[in-house]
Amino acid sequence: MSKTFLCTFLLIALFGCQRELNTSNIIQEVISLQEKAQGANLDSTLYYLQKADKLIQEHSFISDSLQAENKLAIGLYYRAQNEIDTAAAYFYKTTKIPQDATINSRQFYYYFVAFETFKNLEKYGDCKALADAFKEKINFEKDPLNAGYYYFFLEEIYKGTFEFKKALNANEKRIEIIEKNPELKLTNHQELLNRYRILYNLDREDEGVKILDGLILKDSLLTNDLKRQVYSTRGIYDFYQNDFKSAIKNYKKSLENVKLLTIFDKNELLANSYSNLAEVYIIEKDFDKARKYLDSAKGQSFEQLPTNYQRNILKYELRLANEQQKSTEIVEAELDRLLDNQNKTYRKKYESELLALKEAAAKEELLFQQQRNTELKNIRLRNGLFLLFGVLFLIVFGGILYYRNKKLRFERRNLQMQQRLLRSQMNPHFTSNVLYSIQNTIKQNKEEAKKHLLKFSRLLRLILENSTQNYIQFDKEIDALKKYMDFQLLRFPEKFQYEFHYKNMDEDELIFIPPMLLQPFIENSIEHGFSDIDHKGFITLSFTKKETYILCKISDNGKGLTNNNNTFKNVTSIKLIRDFLKKATKKEVSIETNTAYKTGVLITLAIPYKLSDEN
């Protein structure tokens, strides 16, 4: 009896030690993979992190903190790759992993990174959800530090949604917390600067200037980054007050502090500072200094600067050339360089997205086949068991439903991938045409070129934002179409005119549709339908809201359809759109002769819509 008990005890102890050893080894392997990811090049980083993530999913004993750090690291990887939507999703997952009941500094960092990412994407609804989740974990009386962070989140949300009175209230509460809790060892300098910006938007700029001047008096107490912001803001105020000498003085002080910073976006801040100084010197007619600062701005990796920075630099180049009555060759060279860089970027993005789509489709197909094989095996096993009990019918019926559901989900994913492929094909072509048109306009009319450059930057940003979404707000798509046709009028002046009509709906109807569906048809009418005609072209777009789709009709009075000129049949983007709409709405796209004009083309298509932008 005693020997049996001893053997049993030793077996249990040995099993427990082995299990503890295995647990320890797995945790250590996760940590090792995370350390390798930190020291690896960017291409290998994701491999190590995904391997660690797989181990975490397979073993429930991995700590919450290790899980959170792994999700955060994956999000940071995607942010470095400029895949911001994917990064935001991982940052959000990080905040949802259960950890301590109270918020520590690391957990706050998870919320802060997720919040800033969603804010940069202008997804303020997600920002509000994060702020509410953060609020639930803090005690406002016992945790003033995190209470202050909560009001910081609110202030940023209200500024982004243009609710400046609410933003001012949140700002005041944050300053109040800082002043009531000196043990936090925080200063209110940044909050005071934020208050100036809020007061500016409330048309209370005179009050705000006193805040700026007060901060300047505390120059020695401010950080370099804060001094950079304060002097830059004061310089902007002086500029719009036509006090250009003071503006130059404050811009230079801001530039001095930018040079002292060691941050990842330092080149953007330097480019902004240099271009601000160049603008003032152009107004002051000091063209040598204006040239010096413009060259310095372009020297900050011009192709990698944000679009609005590039636009400002090119705008000042145009203004300087105009003031000096010199050739616009510099601007043309910069436009060529910008065009080449954008074409390379689009080509790289298109190729990478196409490769990713193919790999995803292959993986999905493999997974589907594996799941199907597994299901078939299970069905056979269940059939054998249930034959003994006489319930074969229930298993077969359940297997069919399960298989069909999987198949529908697979087809839905393929449909979404096809839609994204369509948008990635259209963007480079459209951008290239418009940039070449602007370049030609520069040679003919400099002032018009300035206006077109500004409009184009807005349209480019709108199209880029729209193309990253599966569904966008209806009025944004209409706005993009109108801007597109206006730029076509730049290429073909007086060639055509257009109008929009709505039935059972308004232009600002709060519904969401897939983007970039109508532009290829309009382009076809302009490029082919109106070529070589001796009358003025006319395009009409009418929208009728139905129960589950919007009926859109596009009519023109161009050459119409002929055997030799049926370009609709051979355009890849239109083929993709017709396939996509047929799968999405079960309705064909109709392309026929426009009987209203006895010439031209009438296109009828059904566009699916949603009442929210949730995909």
Coordinates of C-alpha atoms in Angstrom, one line a residue:
M1 CA 0.0 0.0 0.0
S2 CA 2.8 2.4 1.0
K3 CA 4.7 1.6 -2.2
T4 CA 1.6 2.3 -4.4
F5 CA 1.1 5.6 -2.6
L6 CA 4.8 6.6 -3.0
C7 CA 4.7 5.8 -6.7
T8 CA 1.5 7.7 -7.2
F9 CA 3.0 10.7 -5.3
L10 CA 6.2 10.7 -7.4
L11 CA 4.2 10.5 -10.7
I12 CA 2.1 13.5 -9.6
A13 CA 5.1 15.5 -8.5
L14 CA 7.0 14.6 -11.7
F15 CA 4.0 15.6 -13.9
G16 CA 3.6 18.9 -12.0
C17 CA 7.3 19.8 -12.3
Q18 CA 7.3 18.9 -16.0
R19 CA 4.2 21.1 -16.6
E20 CA 5.8 24.0 -14.7
L21 CA 9.0 23.6 -16.7
N22 CA 7.1 23.6 -20.0
T23 CA 5.1 26.7 -18.9
S24 CA 8.4 28.5 -18.0
N25 CA 10.0 27.5 -21.3
I26 CA 7.0 28.8 -23.3
I27 CA 7.0 32.1 -21.5
Q28 CA 10.7 32.5 -22.0
E29 CA 10.3 31.7 -25.7
V30 CA 7.7 34.5 -26.0
I31 CA 10.0 37.0 -24.3
S32 CA 12.9 35.8 -26.5
L33 CA 10.9 36.3 -29.7
Q34 CA 9.9 39.8 -28.6
E35 CA 13.5 40.7 -27.9
K36 CA 14.5 39.4 -31.3
A37 CA 11.8 41.5 -32.9
Q38 CA 13.2 44.6 -31.3
G39 CA 16.7 44.0 -32.6
A40 CA 15.7 42.7 -36.1
N41 CA 15.4 44.7 -39.3
L42 CA 11.9 45.8 -40.2
D43 CA 11.3 42.9 -42.6
S44 CA 11.9 40.3 -39.9
T45 CA 10.2 42.1 -37.0
L46 CA 6.7 41.0 -38.0
Y47 CA 7.8 37.3 -38.4
Y48 CA 9.0 37.2 -34.8
L49 CA 6.0 39.0 -33.4
Q50 CA 3.5 36.8 -35.2
K51 CA 5.3 33.7 -34.0
A52 CA 5.1 35.1 -30.4
D53 CA 1.4 35.9 -31.0
K54 CA 0.7 32.3 -32.1
L55 CA 2.2 31.0 -28.9
I56 CA 0.2 33.4 -26.8
Q57 CA -3.0 32.3 -28.5
E58 CA -2.2 28.6 -28.0
H59 CA -1.4 29.0 -24.2
S60 CA -3.9 30.7 -21.9
F61 CA -1.3 31.0 -19.1
I62 CA 0.6 33.8 -20.8
S63 CA 0.3 37.0 -18.7
D64 CA -1.8 39.9 -19.8
S65 CA 1.2 42.2 -19.8
L66 CA 3.1 40.0 -22.3
Q67 CA 0.0 39.8 -24.5
A68 CA -0.5 43.6 -24.5
E69 CA 3.2 44.3 -25.3
N70 CA 3.0 41.9 -28.2
K71 CA -0.1 43.6 -29.7
L72 CA 1.5 47.0 -29.1
A73 CA 4.7 45.9 -30.9
I74 CA 2.7 44.6 -33.9
G75 CA 0.8 47.9 -34.0
L76 CA 4.0 49.9 -34.0
Y77 CA 5.3 47.8 -36.8
Y78 CA 2.3 48.5 -39.0
R79 CA 2.5 52.2 -38.1
A80 CA 6.2 52.2 -39.3
Q81 CA 4.9 50.7 -42.5
N82 CA 2.3 53.5 -42.8
E83 CA -0.6 51.0 -42.6
I84 CA -2.3 53.2 -40.1
D85 CA -5.7 51.5 -40.1
T86 CA -4.2 48.1 -39.3
A87 CA -2.0 49.7 -36.6
A88 CA -5.0 51.4 -35.0
A89 CA -6.8 48.0 -34.8
Y90 CA -3.9 46.4 -32.9
F91 CA -3.5 49.4 -30.6
Y92 CA -7.2 49.2 -29.8
K93 CA -6.8 45.4 -29.0
T94 CA -4.0 46.3 -26.6
T95 CA -6.3 48.5 -24.5
K96 CA -8.9 45.7 -24.4
I97 CA -6.6 43.1 -22.8
P98 CA -7.6 42.8 -19.1
Q99 CA -4.8 44.0 -16.8
D100 CA -4.7 45.8 -13.4
A101 CA -7.9 47.4 -12.1
T102 CA -6.2 50.8 -11.9
I103 CA -4.3 52.5 -14.7
N104 CA -0.5 52.6 -14.4
S105 CA 1.8 54.6 -16.6
R106 CA 2.3 51.7 -19.1
Q107 CA -1.5 51.2 -19.5
F108 CA -1.9 54.9 -20.0
Y109 CA 0.6 54.7 -22.8
Y110 CA -1.5 51.9 -24.5
Y111 CA -4.5 54.2 -24.4
F112 CA -2.5 57.3 -25.5
V113 CA -1.0 55.5 -28.6
A114 CA -4.4 54.2 -29.6
F115 CA -6.0 57.5 -29.1
E116 CA -3.5 59.5 -31.1
T117 CA -3.7 57.0 -34.0
F118 CA -7.5 57.2 -34.2
K119 CA -7.3 61.0 -33.9
N120 CA -4.8 61.2 -36.8
L121 CA -7.4 59.1 -38.8
E122 CA -10.1 61.6 -37.7
K123 CA -12.1 58.7 -36.2
Y124 CA -13.4 60.7 -33.2
G125 CA -16.1 58.2 -32.4
D126 CA -13.4 55.6 -31.7
C127 CA -11.5 58.3 -29.7
K128 CA -14.6 58.9 -27.6
A129 CA -15.0 55.1 -27.0
L130 CA -11.4 54.9 -25.8
A131 CA -11.9 57.9 -23.5
D132 CA -15.0 56.4 -22.0
A133 CA -13.2 53.1 -21.4
F134 CA -10.3 55.0 -19.8
K135 CA -12.7 56.9 -17.6
E136 CA -14.3 53.6 -16.2
K137 CA -10.9 52.6 -14.8
I138 CA -10.0 55.7 -12.9
N139 CA -11.0 57.3 -9.6
F140 CA -11.2 61.1 -10.1
E141 CA -10.6 61.9 -6.4
K142 CA -7.8 59.4 -5.7
D143 CA -6.1 59.5 -9.1
P144 CA -5.8 63.1 -10.3
L145 CA -3.0 62.3 -12.8
N146 CA -5.2 60.0 -14.9
A147 CA -8.2 62.3 -14.3
G148 CA -6.1 65.0 -16.0
Y149 CA -5.3 62.7 -18.9
Y150 CA -9.0 62.0 -19.3
Y151 CA -9.8 65.7 -19.7
F152 CA -6.9 65.9 -22.2
F153 CA -8.6 63.2 -24.3
L154 CA -11.9 65.1 -24.1
E155 CA -10.2 68.4 -25.1
E156 CA -8.6 66.8 -28.2
I157 CA -11.9 65.2 -29.2
Y158 CA -13.9 68.4 -28.9
K159 CA -11.2 70.4 -30.8
G160 CA -11.4 67.8 -33.6
T161 CA -15.2 68.0 -33.8
F162 CA -15.1 71.8 -33.6
E163 CA -16.9 71.9 -30.3
F164 CA -14.6 74.6 -28.9
K165 CA -16.7 75.7 -25.9
K166 CA -16.6 72.1 -24.6
A167 CA -12.9 71.9 -25.4
L168 CA -12.3 75.1 -23.4
N169 CA -14.2 73.6 -20.4
A170 CA -12.1 70.4 -20.6
N171 CA -8.9 72.5 -20.8
E172 CA -9.9 74.5 -17.7
K173 CA -10.6 71.3 -15.7
R174 CA -7.2 69.9 -16.6
I175 CA -5.4 73.1 -15.6
E176 CA -7.5 73.1 -12.3
I177 CA -6.3 69.5 -11.5
I178 CA -2.6 70.5 -12.2
E179 CA -2.8 73.6 -9.9
K180 CA -4.6 71.7 -7.1
N181 CA -2.1 68.8 -7.0
P182 CA 1.4 70.2 -6.9
E183 CA 2.7 66.7 -5.8
L184 CA 2.2 65.7 -9.5
K185 CA 5.1 68.0 -10.4
L186 CA 3.4 69.0 -13.6
T187 CA 3.3 72.4 -15.3
N188 CA 0.3 74.0 -17.0
H189 CA 2.4 75.5 -19.8
Q190 CA 1.2 73.2 -22.6
E191 CA -2.4 73.5 -21.4
L192 CA -2.1 77.3 -21.6
L193 CA -0.9 77.1 -25.1
N194 CA -3.8 74.8 -26.0
R195 CA -6.1 77.3 -24.4
Y196 CA -4.8 80.0 -26.8
R197 CA -5.6 77.8 -29.8
I198 CA -9.1 77.2 -28.4
L199 CA -9.7 80.9 -27.8
Y200 CA -8.5 81.7 -31.3
N201 CA -11.3 79.5 -32.7
L202 CA -13.8 81.1 -30.4
D203 CA -12.8 84.6 -31.8
R204 CA -11.3 85.6 -28.5
E205 CA -7.8 85.9 -29.8
D206 CA -7.0 89.1 -27.8
E207 CA -7.4 87.0 -24.6
G208 CA -5.2 84.3 -26.1
V209 CA -2.3 86.7 -27.0
K210 CA -2.0 87.6 -23.3
I211 CA -1.5 83.9 -22.6
L212 CA 1.2 83.6 -25.3
D213 CA 3.1 86.7 -24.0
G214 CA 2.9 85.2 -20.5
L215 CA 4.5 82.0 -21.7
I216 CA 7.2 83.9 -23.5
L217 CA 8.1 85.6 -20.2
K218 CA 8.5 82.1 -18.7
D219 CA 10.9 81.2 -21.5
S220 CA 13.5 79.6 -19.2
L221 CA 10.9 77.3 -17.7
L222 CA 9.7 75.9 -21.0
T223 CA 10.9 72.8 -22.8
N224 CA 12.5 73.2 -26.3
D225 CA 9.5 71.7 -27.9
L226 CA 7.1 74.0 -26.1
K227 CA 9.2 77.0 -26.9
R228 CA 9.1 76.0 -30.5
Q229 CA 5.3 75.9 -30.4
V230 CA 4.9 79.2 -28.5
Y231 CA 7.2 81.3 -30.7
S232 CA 5.8 79.8 -33.9
T233 CA 2.2 80.5 -32.7
R234 CA 3.2 84.1 -31.8
G235 CA 4.9 84.5 -35.1
I236 CA 1.7 83.4 -37.0
Y237 CA -0.3 85.9 -34.9
D238 CA 2.2 88.7 -35.8
F239 CA 2.1 87.7 -39.5
Y240 CA -1.7 88.2 -39.7
Q241 CA -1.3 91.5 -37.9
N242 CA 1.1 92.6 -40.6
D243 CA 3.9 93.0 -38.1
F244 CA 6.4 91.1 -40.3
K245 CA 9.5 92.1 -38.3
S246 CA 8.1 90.6 -35.1
A247 CA 6.9 87.6 -37.1
I248 CA 10.5 87.0 -38.4
K249 CA 11.9 87.4 -34.9
N250 CA 9.5 84.8 -33.4
Y251 CA 9.8 82.4 -36.4
K252 CA 13.6 82.4 -35.9
K253 CA 13.3 81.7 -32.2
S254 CA 11.0 78.8 -33.0
L255 CA 13.5 77.5 -35.6
E256 CA 16.4 77.7 -33.0
N257 CA 14.4 75.4 -30.7
V258 CA 13.4 73.0 -33.5
K259 CA 17.1 72.4 -34.2
L260 CA 17.6 71.4 -30.5
L261 CA 14.9 68.6 -30.7
T262 CA 15.7 64.9 -31.2
I263 CA 12.4 63.6 -32.5
F264 CA 11.4 61.4 -35.5
D265 CA 9.5 64.2 -37.3
K266 CA 12.1 66.8 -36.9
N267 CA 12.5 67.3 -40.7
E268 CA 8.8 68.2 -41.0
L269 CA 9.1 70.8 -38.3
L270 CA 12.3 72.2 -39.9
A271 CA 10.6 72.4 -43.3
N272 CA 7.6 74.2 -41.8
S273 CA 9.9 76.7 -40.0
Y274 CA 11.9 77.4 -43.1
S275 CA 8.9 77.9 -45.3
N276 CA 7.3 80.3 -42.8
L277 CA 10.4 82.5 -42.9
A278 CA 10.5 82.3 -46.7
E279 CA 6.9 83.5 -46.9
V280 CA 7.6 86.6 -44.7
Y281 CA 10.8 87.4 -46.6
I282 CA 9.0 87.3 -49.9
I283 CA 6.5 89.8 -48.6
E284 CA 9.4 92.0 -47.3
K285 CA 11.0 91.8 -50.8
D286 CA 14.2 90.2 -49.4
F287 CA 14.4 87.6 -52.1
D288 CA 17.9 86.3 -51.3
K289 CA 16.9 85.3 -47.8
A290 CA 13.6 83.9 -49.2
R291 CA 15.6 81.7 -51.6
K292 CA 17.9 80.6 -48.8
Y293 CA 15.0 79.4 -46.6
L294 CA 13.1 77.8 -49.4
D295 CA 16.1 75.8 -50.4
S296 CA 16.5 74.8 -46.7
A297 CA 12.9 73.7 -46.6
K298 CA 13.2 71.6 -49.7
G299 CA 16.4 70.0 -48.3
Q300 CA 14.3 68.3 -45.6
S301 CA 13.5 65.2 -47.7
F302 CA 11.0 67.0 -49.8
E303 CA 9.4 63.9 -51.3
Q304 CA 8.7 62.4 -47.8
L305 CA 7.1 65.6 -46.4
P306 CA 3.3 65.7 -45.9
T307 CA 1.3 66.9 -48.9
N308 CA 0.3 70.2 -47.3
Y309 CA 4.0 71.0 -46.6
Q310 CA 5.0 70.2 -50.2
R311 CA 2.1 72.4 -51.5
N312 CA 3.2 75.3 -49.3
I313 CA 6.8 75.1 -50.5
L314 CA 5.7 75.0 -54.2
K315 CA 3.3 77.9 -53.6
Y316 CA 6.1 80.0 -52.2
E317 CA 8.3 79.0 -55.1
L318 CA 5.6 80.3 -57.5
R319 CA 5.2 83.5 -55.5
L320 CA 9.0 84.1 -55.4
A321 CA 9.3 83.5 -59.2
N322 CA 6.4 85.8 -59.8
E323 CA 7.8 88.6 -57.6
Q324 CA 11.2 88.3 -59.3
Q325 CA 9.6 88.0 -62.7
K326 CA 11.7 84.9 -63.3
S327 CA 11.1 81.6 -65.0
T328 CA 9.0 78.9 -63.3
E329 CA 11.5 76.2 -64.2
I330 CA 12.3 75.6 -60.5
V331 CA 8.6 74.9 -59.7
E332 CA 8.3 72.7 -62.8
A333 CA 11.3 70.7 -61.8
E334 CA 9.8 70.2 -58.3
L335 CA 6.5 69.2 -59.8
D336 CA 8.3 66.7 -62.0
R337 CA 10.1 65.3 -59.0
L338 CA 6.9 65.2 -57.0
L339 CA 5.1 63.4 -59.8
D340 CA 7.9 60.8 -60.2
N341 CA 7.9 60.1 -56.5
Q342 CA 4.1 59.8 -56.3
N343 CA 4.1 57.4 -59.3
K344 CA 6.8 55.3 -57.6
T345 CA 4.8 55.3 -54.4
Y346 CA 1.6 54.4 -56.1
R347 CA 3.3 51.7 -58.1
K348 CA 4.9 50.2 -55.0
K349 CA 1.6 50.4 -53.1
Y350 CA -0.3 48.8 -55.9
E351 CA 2.2 46.0 -56.3
S352 CA 2.4 45.3 -52.6
E353 CA -1.4 45.4 -52.3
L354 CA -1.8 43.1 -55.3
L355 CA 0.7 40.7 -53.8
A356 CA -1.0 40.8 -50.5
L357 CA -4.4 40.2 -52.1
K358 CA -3.1 37.2 -54.0
E359 CA -1.4 35.8 -50.9
A360 CA -4.5 36.4 -48.8
A361 CA -6.7 34.8 -51.4
A362 CA -4.4 31.8 -51.5
K363 CA -4.3 31.4 -47.8
E364 CA -8.0 31.8 -47.5
E365 CA -8.5 29.2 -50.2
L366 CA -6.1 26.8 -48.4
L367 CA -7.8 27.4 -45.1
F368 CA -11.2 26.9 -46.7
Q369 CA -10.2 23.6 -48.2
Q370 CA -8.7 22.5 -44.9
Q371 CA -11.8 23.5 -43.0
R372 CA -13.9 21.8 -45.7
N373 CA -11.9 18.6 -45.4
T374 CA -12.1 18.6 -41.6
E375 CA -15.9 19.2 -41.8
L376 CA -16.3 16.3 -44.2
K377 CA -14.4 14.0 -41.9
N378 CA -16.5 15.2 -39.0
I379 CA -19.7 14.6 -41.0
R380 CA -18.6 11.1 -41.9
L381 CA -17.8 10.4 -38.3
R382 CA -21.1 11.8 -37.1
N383 CA -23.0 9.9 -39.7
G384 CA -21.5 6.7 -38.4
L385 CA -22.5 7.5 -34.8
F386 CA -25.9 8.9 -35.6
L387 CA -26.8 5.9 -37.8
L388 CA -26.7 3.9 -34.6
F389 CA -29.3 6.3 -33.1
G390 CA -31.3 7.0 -36.2
V391 CA -30.7 10.8 -36.5
L392 CA -28.6 11.0 -39.7
F393 CA -30.8 13.7 -41.2
L394 CA -30.0 16.2 -38.5
I395 CA -26.2 15.9 -39.0
V396 CA -26.4 16.2 -42.8
F397 CA -28.7 19.3 -42.5
G398 CA -26.4 20.9 -40.0
G399 CA -23.3 20.2 -42.1
I400 CA -24.9 21.7 -45.2
L401 CA -25.8 24.9 -43.3
Y402 CA -22.3 25.2 -41.9
Y403 CA -20.6 24.7 -45.2
R404 CA -22.9 27.2 -46.9
N405 CA -22.1 29.9 -44.3
K406 CA -18.4 29.4 -44.8
K407 CA -18.8 29.6 -48.5
L408 CA -20.8 32.9 -48.3
R409 CA -18.2 34.5 -46.0
F410 CA -15.4 33.4 -48.4
E411 CA -17.2 35.0 -51.3
R412 CA -17.8 38.2 -49.3
R413 CA -14.1 38.5 -48.6
N414 CA -13.2 38.0 -52.2
L415 CA -15.8 40.7 -53.2
Q416 CA -14.1 43.2 -50.8
M417 CA -10.7 42.4 -52.1
Q418 CA -11.9 42.9 -55.7
Q419 CA -13.3 46.3 -54.7
R420 CA -9.9 47.4 -53.2
L421 CA -8.0 46.2 -56.3
L422 CA -10.3 48.4 -58.4
R423 CA -9.5 51.5 -56.4
S424 CA -5.8 50.8 -56.4
Q425 CA -5.8 50.7 -60.2
M426 CA -7.6 54.0 -60.7
N427 CA -5.7 56.3 -58.3
P428 CA -2.3 56.6 -60.2
H429 CA -3.8 57.1 -63.6
F430 CA -6.1 60.0 -62.4
T431 CA -3.3 61.7 -60.4
S432 CA -0.8 61.6 -63.3
N433 CA -3.3 63.2 -65.7
V434 CA -4.2 66.1 -63.3
L435 CA -0.5 66.8 -62.4
Y436 CA 0.4 67.0 -66.0
S437 CA -2.5 69.4 -66.6
I438 CA -1.4 71.6 -63.8
Q439 CA 2.2 71.6 -65.1
N440 CA 0.9 72.8 -68.5
T441 CA -1.2 75.6 -66.8
I442 CA 1.9 76.9 -65.0
K443 CA 3.5 77.8 -68.4
Q444 CA 0.3 79.7 -69.4
N445 CA -1.0 81.4 -66.3
K446 CA 0.8 81.5 -63.0
E447 CA -2.0 82.8 -60.9
E448 CA -4.4 80.1 -62.2
A449 CA -1.7 77.5 -61.5
K450 CA -1.6 78.6 -57.8
K451 CA -5.4 78.1 -57.6
H452 CA -5.3 74.7 -59.4
L453 CA -2.4 73.5 -57.2
L454 CA -4.3 74.3 -54.1
K455 CA -7.5 72.7 -55.4
F456 CA -5.6 69.7 -56.6
S457 CA -4.0 69.1 -53.1
R458 CA -7.5 69.1 -51.6
L459 CA -8.8 66.7 -54.2
L460 CA -5.8 64.4 -53.9
R461 CA -6.3 64.2 -50.1
L462 CA -10.1 63.6 -50.6
I463 CA -9.5 60.8 -53.1
L464 CA -6.7 59.2 -51.0
E465 CA -9.0 59.3 -47.9
N466 CA -11.9 57.9 -49.8
S467 CA -9.9 55.1 -51.5
T468 CA -8.8 53.7 -48.1
Q469 CA -12.4 53.1 -47.0
N470 CA -14.9 50.4 -48.1
Y471 CA -17.8 52.7 -47.6
I472 CA -17.7 56.6 -47.5
Q473 CA -20.4 59.3 -46.9
F474 CA -22.4 60.0 -50.1
D475 CA -21.7 63.7 -50.1
K476 CA -17.9 63.1 -50.0
E477 CA -18.2 61.0 -53.2
I478 CA -20.2 63.7 -54.9
D479 CA -17.7 66.3 -53.8
A480 CA -14.9 64.3 -55.3
L481 CA -16.8 63.8 -58.6
K482 CA -17.4 67.5 -59.0
K483 CA -13.8 68.4 -58.3
Y484 CA -12.8 65.7 -60.8
M485 CA -15.0 67.1 -63.5
D486 CA -13.7 70.6 -62.7
F487 CA -10.2 69.4 -63.3
Q488 CA -11.3 67.8 -66.6
L489 CA -12.6 71.2 -67.6
L490 CA -9.1 72.5 -66.9
R491 CA -7.9 70.1 -69.6
F492 CA -10.8 70.6 -72.0
P493 CA -12.1 74.2 -71.4
E494 CA -15.7 74.8 -72.6
K495 CA -15.8 71.2 -73.9
F496 CA -18.8 70.2 -71.7
Q497 CA -20.9 71.1 -68.7
Y498 CA -22.6 68.9 -66.1
E499 CA -25.4 68.8 -63.6
F500 CA -26.7 66.6 -60.7
H501 CA -30.3 65.7 -59.9
Y502 CA -31.7 63.9 -56.8
K503 CA -35.0 62.1 -56.1
N504 CA -36.2 60.8 -52.7
M505 CA -32.9 62.1 -51.3
D506 CA -30.6 65.1 -50.9
E507 CA -26.9 65.6 -51.7
D508 CA -26.0 65.6 -48.0
E509 CA -28.0 62.5 -47.3
L510 CA -26.4 60.6 -44.4
I511 CA -25.8 57.3 -46.2
F512 CA -22.6 55.5 -47.1
I513 CA -21.6 54.1 -50.5
P514 CA -18.5 52.3 -52.0
P515 CA -16.2 55.0 -53.4
M516 CA -14.7 55.5 -56.9
L517 CA -17.6 53.7 -58.8
L518 CA -18.8 56.5 -61.0
Q519 CA -15.5 58.2 -62.0
P520 CA -14.5 55.7 -64.8
F521 CA -17.9 56.1 -66.6
I522 CA -17.6 59.9 -66.4
E523 CA -14.0 59.7 -67.6
N524 CA -15.2 57.6 -70.6
S525 CA -17.8 60.2 -71.6
I526 CA -15.3 63.0 -71.5
E527 CA -12.3 61.2 -73.0
H528 CA -14.1 59.3 -75.7
G529 CA -17.7 60.4 -76.0
F530 CA -16.9 64.1 -76.4
S531 CA -13.8 63.6 -78.6
D532 CA -14.2 65.0 -82.2
I533 CA -17.7 66.3 -81.7
D534 CA -18.8 69.7 -83.1
H535 CA -21.2 70.6 -80.3
K536 CA -20.9 71.2 -76.5
G537 CA -21.0 68.1 -74.4
F538 CA -23.5 67.7 -71.5
I539 CA -23.4 65.2 -68.7
T540 CA -26.3 64.6 -66.4
L541 CA -26.1 62.5 -63.2
S542 CA -29.4 61.6 -61.5
F543 CA -29.7 59.7 -58.2
T544 CA -32.9 58.0 -56.9
K545 CA -32.9 56.4 -53.5
K546 CA -34.5 53.0 -53.4
E547 CA -35.0 50.6 -50.4
T548 CA -31.7 48.8 -50.6
Y549 CA -29.7 50.7 -53.3
I550 CA -29.4 54.1 -55.1
L551 CA -30.4 54.0 -58.8
C552 CA -27.9 56.2 -60.7
K553 CA -28.3 57.3 -64.3
I554 CA -25.4 58.9 -66.2
S555 CA -26.3 60.4 -69.5
D556 CA -24.3 62.3 -72.1
N557 CA -24.8 63.7 -75.6
G558 CA -21.5 62.5 -77.1
K559 CA -20.8 60.3 -80.0
G560 CA -22.7 57.3 -78.6
L561 CA -22.0 53.6 -79.1
T562 CA -20.7 52.3 -82.4
N563 CA -19.1 49.0 -83.4
N564 CA -15.8 50.8 -83.7
N565 CA -16.1 52.9 -80.6
N566 CA -17.5 50.7 -77.8
T567 CA -14.8 51.6 -75.3
F568 CA -16.9 50.5 -72.3
K569 CA -16.4 46.8 -73.2
N570 CA -12.6 47.0 -73.0
V571 CA -12.0 49.1 -69.9
T572 CA -10.7 47.0 -67.0
S573 CA -12.0 49.3 -64.2
I574 CA -15.5 49.3 -65.7
K575 CA -15.4 45.5 -66.0
L576 CA -14.5 45.3 -62.3
I577 CA -17.2 47.7 -61.4
R578 CA -19.9 45.8 -63.3
D579 CA -18.8 42.5 -61.6
F580 CA -18.7 44.2 -58.2
L581 CA -22.2 45.8 -58.5
K582 CA -23.7 42.6 -59.9
K583 CA -22.5 40.6 -56.9
A584 CA -23.4 43.4 -54.4
T585 CA -26.9 44.2 -55.7
K586 CA -27.8 41.3 -58.1
K587 CA -28.4 43.9 -60.8
E588 CA -26.6 44.4 -64.1
V589 CA -25.1 47.7 -65.2
S590 CA -26.9 48.9 -68.3
I591 CA -25.0 50.7 -71.1
E592 CA -27.2 51.8 -74.0
T593 CA -27.8 54.6 -76.5
N594 CA -29.2 57.8 -75.0
T595 CA -32.6 58.1 -76.7
A596 CA -33.2 61.5 -75.1
Y597 CA -30.6 63.1 -77.3
K598 CA -30.7 60.5 -80.2
T599 CA -27.0 60.2 -79.6
G600 CA -24.7 59.7 -76.6
V601 CA -24.8 57.1 -73.9
L602 CA -27.1 56.3 -71.0
I603 CA -25.6 54.2 -68.2
T604 CA -27.9 52.8 -65.4
L605 CA -26.4 51.2 -62.3
A606 CA -27.6 50.3 -58.8
I607 CA -25.2 51.4 -56.0
P608 CA -25.5 49.6 -52.6
Y609 CA -25.6 51.8 -49.6
K610 CA -25.5 51.6 -45.8
L611 CA -26.7 53.8 -43.0
S612 CA -23.3 53.7 -41.3
D613 CA -19.7 53.4 -42.3
E614 CA -19.2 50.1 -40.4
N615 CA -18.0 47.5 -42.9

